[in-house]
C-alpha positions as CSV (number, residue, x, y, z in Angstrom):
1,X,7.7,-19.2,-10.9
2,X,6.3,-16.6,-9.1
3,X,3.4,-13.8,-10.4
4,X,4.6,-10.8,-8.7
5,X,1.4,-9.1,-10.3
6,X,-0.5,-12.0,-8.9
7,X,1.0,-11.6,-5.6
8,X,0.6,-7.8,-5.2
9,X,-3.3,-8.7,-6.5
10,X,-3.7,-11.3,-4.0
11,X,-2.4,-8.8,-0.8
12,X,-4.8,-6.0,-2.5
13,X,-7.7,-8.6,-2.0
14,X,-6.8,-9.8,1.3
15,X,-6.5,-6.1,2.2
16,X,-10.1,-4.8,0.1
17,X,-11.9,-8.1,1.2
18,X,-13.1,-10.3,3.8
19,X,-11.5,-13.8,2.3
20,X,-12.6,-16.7,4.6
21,X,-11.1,-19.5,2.2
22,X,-8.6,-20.5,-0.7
23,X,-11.9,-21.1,-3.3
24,X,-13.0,-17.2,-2.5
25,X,-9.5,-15.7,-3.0
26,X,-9.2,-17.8,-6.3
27,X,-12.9,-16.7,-7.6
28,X,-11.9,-13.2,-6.7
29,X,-8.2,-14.0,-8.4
30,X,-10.5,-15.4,-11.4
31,X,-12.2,-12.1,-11.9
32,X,-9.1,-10.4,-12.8
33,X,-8.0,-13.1,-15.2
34,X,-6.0,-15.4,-13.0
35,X,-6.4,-18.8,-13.8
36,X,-4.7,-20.5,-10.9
37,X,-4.9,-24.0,-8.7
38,X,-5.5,-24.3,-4.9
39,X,-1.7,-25.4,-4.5
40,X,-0.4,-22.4,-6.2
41,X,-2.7,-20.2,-4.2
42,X,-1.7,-22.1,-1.1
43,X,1.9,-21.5,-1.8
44,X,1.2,-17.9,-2.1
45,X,-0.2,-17.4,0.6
46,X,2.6,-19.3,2.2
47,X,4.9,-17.4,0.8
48,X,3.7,-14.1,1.2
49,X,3.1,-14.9,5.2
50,X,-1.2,-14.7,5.2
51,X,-2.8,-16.0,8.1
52,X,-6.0,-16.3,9.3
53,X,-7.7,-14.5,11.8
54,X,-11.3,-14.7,13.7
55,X,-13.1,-11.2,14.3
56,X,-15.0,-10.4,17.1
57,X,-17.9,-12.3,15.7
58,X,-16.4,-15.6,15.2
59,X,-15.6,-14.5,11.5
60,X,-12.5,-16.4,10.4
61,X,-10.7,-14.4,7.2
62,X,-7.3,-14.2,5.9
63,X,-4.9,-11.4,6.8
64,X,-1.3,-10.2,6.3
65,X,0.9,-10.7,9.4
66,X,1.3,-8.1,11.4
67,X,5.1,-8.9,11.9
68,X,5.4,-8.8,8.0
69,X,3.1,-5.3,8.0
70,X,6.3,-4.0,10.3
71,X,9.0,-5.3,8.4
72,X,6.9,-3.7,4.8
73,X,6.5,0.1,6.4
74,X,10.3,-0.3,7.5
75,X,11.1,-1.3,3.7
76,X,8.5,0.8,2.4
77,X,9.8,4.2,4.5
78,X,13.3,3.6,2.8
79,X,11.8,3.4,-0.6
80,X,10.4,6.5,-0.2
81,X,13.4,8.4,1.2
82,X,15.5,7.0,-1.7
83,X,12.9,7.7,-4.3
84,X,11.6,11.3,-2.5
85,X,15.5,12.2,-2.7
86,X,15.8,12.1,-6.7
87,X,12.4,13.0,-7.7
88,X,10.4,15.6,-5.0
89,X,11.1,19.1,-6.0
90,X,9.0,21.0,-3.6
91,X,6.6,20.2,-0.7
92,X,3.4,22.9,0.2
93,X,0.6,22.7,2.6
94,X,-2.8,23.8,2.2
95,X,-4.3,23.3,5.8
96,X,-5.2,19.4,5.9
97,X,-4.0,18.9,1.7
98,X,-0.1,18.9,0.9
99,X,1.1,19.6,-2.8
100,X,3.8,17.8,-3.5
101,X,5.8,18.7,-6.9
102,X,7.9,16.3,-8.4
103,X,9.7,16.0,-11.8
104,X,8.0,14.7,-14.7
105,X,7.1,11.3,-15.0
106,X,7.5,11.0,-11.1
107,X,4.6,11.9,-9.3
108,X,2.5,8.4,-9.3
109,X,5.7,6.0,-8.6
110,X,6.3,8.6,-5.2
111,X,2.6,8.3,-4.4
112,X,2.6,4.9,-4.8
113,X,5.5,4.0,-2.1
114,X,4.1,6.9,0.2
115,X,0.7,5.0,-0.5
116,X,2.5,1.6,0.9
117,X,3.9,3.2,4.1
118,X,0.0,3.4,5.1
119,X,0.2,6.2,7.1
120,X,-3.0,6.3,9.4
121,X,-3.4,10.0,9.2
122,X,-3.2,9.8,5.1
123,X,-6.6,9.6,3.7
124,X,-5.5,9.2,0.0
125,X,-3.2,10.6,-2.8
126,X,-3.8,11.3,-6.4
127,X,-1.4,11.6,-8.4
128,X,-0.6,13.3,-12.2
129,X,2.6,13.2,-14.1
130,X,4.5,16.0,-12.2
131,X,2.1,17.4,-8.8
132,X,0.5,14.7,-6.1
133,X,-2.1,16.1,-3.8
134,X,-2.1,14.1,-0.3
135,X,-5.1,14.7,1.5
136,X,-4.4,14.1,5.3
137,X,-7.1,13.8,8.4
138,X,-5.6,17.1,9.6
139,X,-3.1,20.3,9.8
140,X,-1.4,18.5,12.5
141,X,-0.7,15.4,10.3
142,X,0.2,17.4,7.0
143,X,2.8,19.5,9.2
144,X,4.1,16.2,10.5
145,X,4.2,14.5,7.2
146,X,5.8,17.5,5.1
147,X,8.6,17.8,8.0
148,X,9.2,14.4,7.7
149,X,9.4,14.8,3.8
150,X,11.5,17.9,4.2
151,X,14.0,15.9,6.3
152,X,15.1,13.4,3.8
């Protein structure tokens, strides 16, 4: 059977981490209270399409797909128009910060998905129960972003 939690903790390492082998990712998988064998970690990593990849410096480390990456943002950018539709009530910009109000109980499960779309110019989100503050690199990229938003 498959841990989704396990699996969404295994791209989060894979993303945080340099992972060069299956014993690392399950002692990091350990320190979250996973108690899991190399064939089940294998098979996640199967499943979930992680390769490896060498660095410039001959560093060989374990990294989501890029093809899989493409096919997530696509998946991920329809999440967040379906879920931006029913719960954003107003977007606002303050120079390089965007304010977005939602309705209650919203706010972190639209900040998560716009989290997922990993949008370069995003450098984070918090989120509350109702208001998420976006903080972007620039006014360019929060004009972009709150026009995309507004477009939905």
């Amino acid at each position: 059977m498959v841990n989704k939690k396990r699996i969404k903790d295994i791209v989060n390492i894979i993303n945080t981490k340099k992972i060069s082998s299956q014993e690392m990712l399950i002692r990091e998988l350990k320190l979250l209270g996973y108690n899991v064998a190399q064939s089940t970690v294998s098979r996640d990593l199967k499943g979930i399409r992680i390769i490896k990849k060498r660095n410039m410096e001959g560093e060989e480390f374990f990294v989501l797909d890029n093809n899989v990456v493409e096919e997530r943002k696509t998946i991920s950018l329809d999440k967040f128009i379906s879920k931006s539709r029913e719960s954003i009530i107003s977007v606002r910009n303050a120079g390089n910060i965007i304010v977005i109000k939602t309705y209650p109980g919203e706010a972190q499960g639209v900040a998560a998905v716009l989290d997922q779309m990993n949008f370069s110019e995003v450098l984070g989100t918090v989120a509350g129960d109702d208001t998420i503050i976006c903080i972007l690199e620039n006014l360019k990229s929060s004009e972009k972003l709150i026009n995309m938003i507004k477009n939905f």
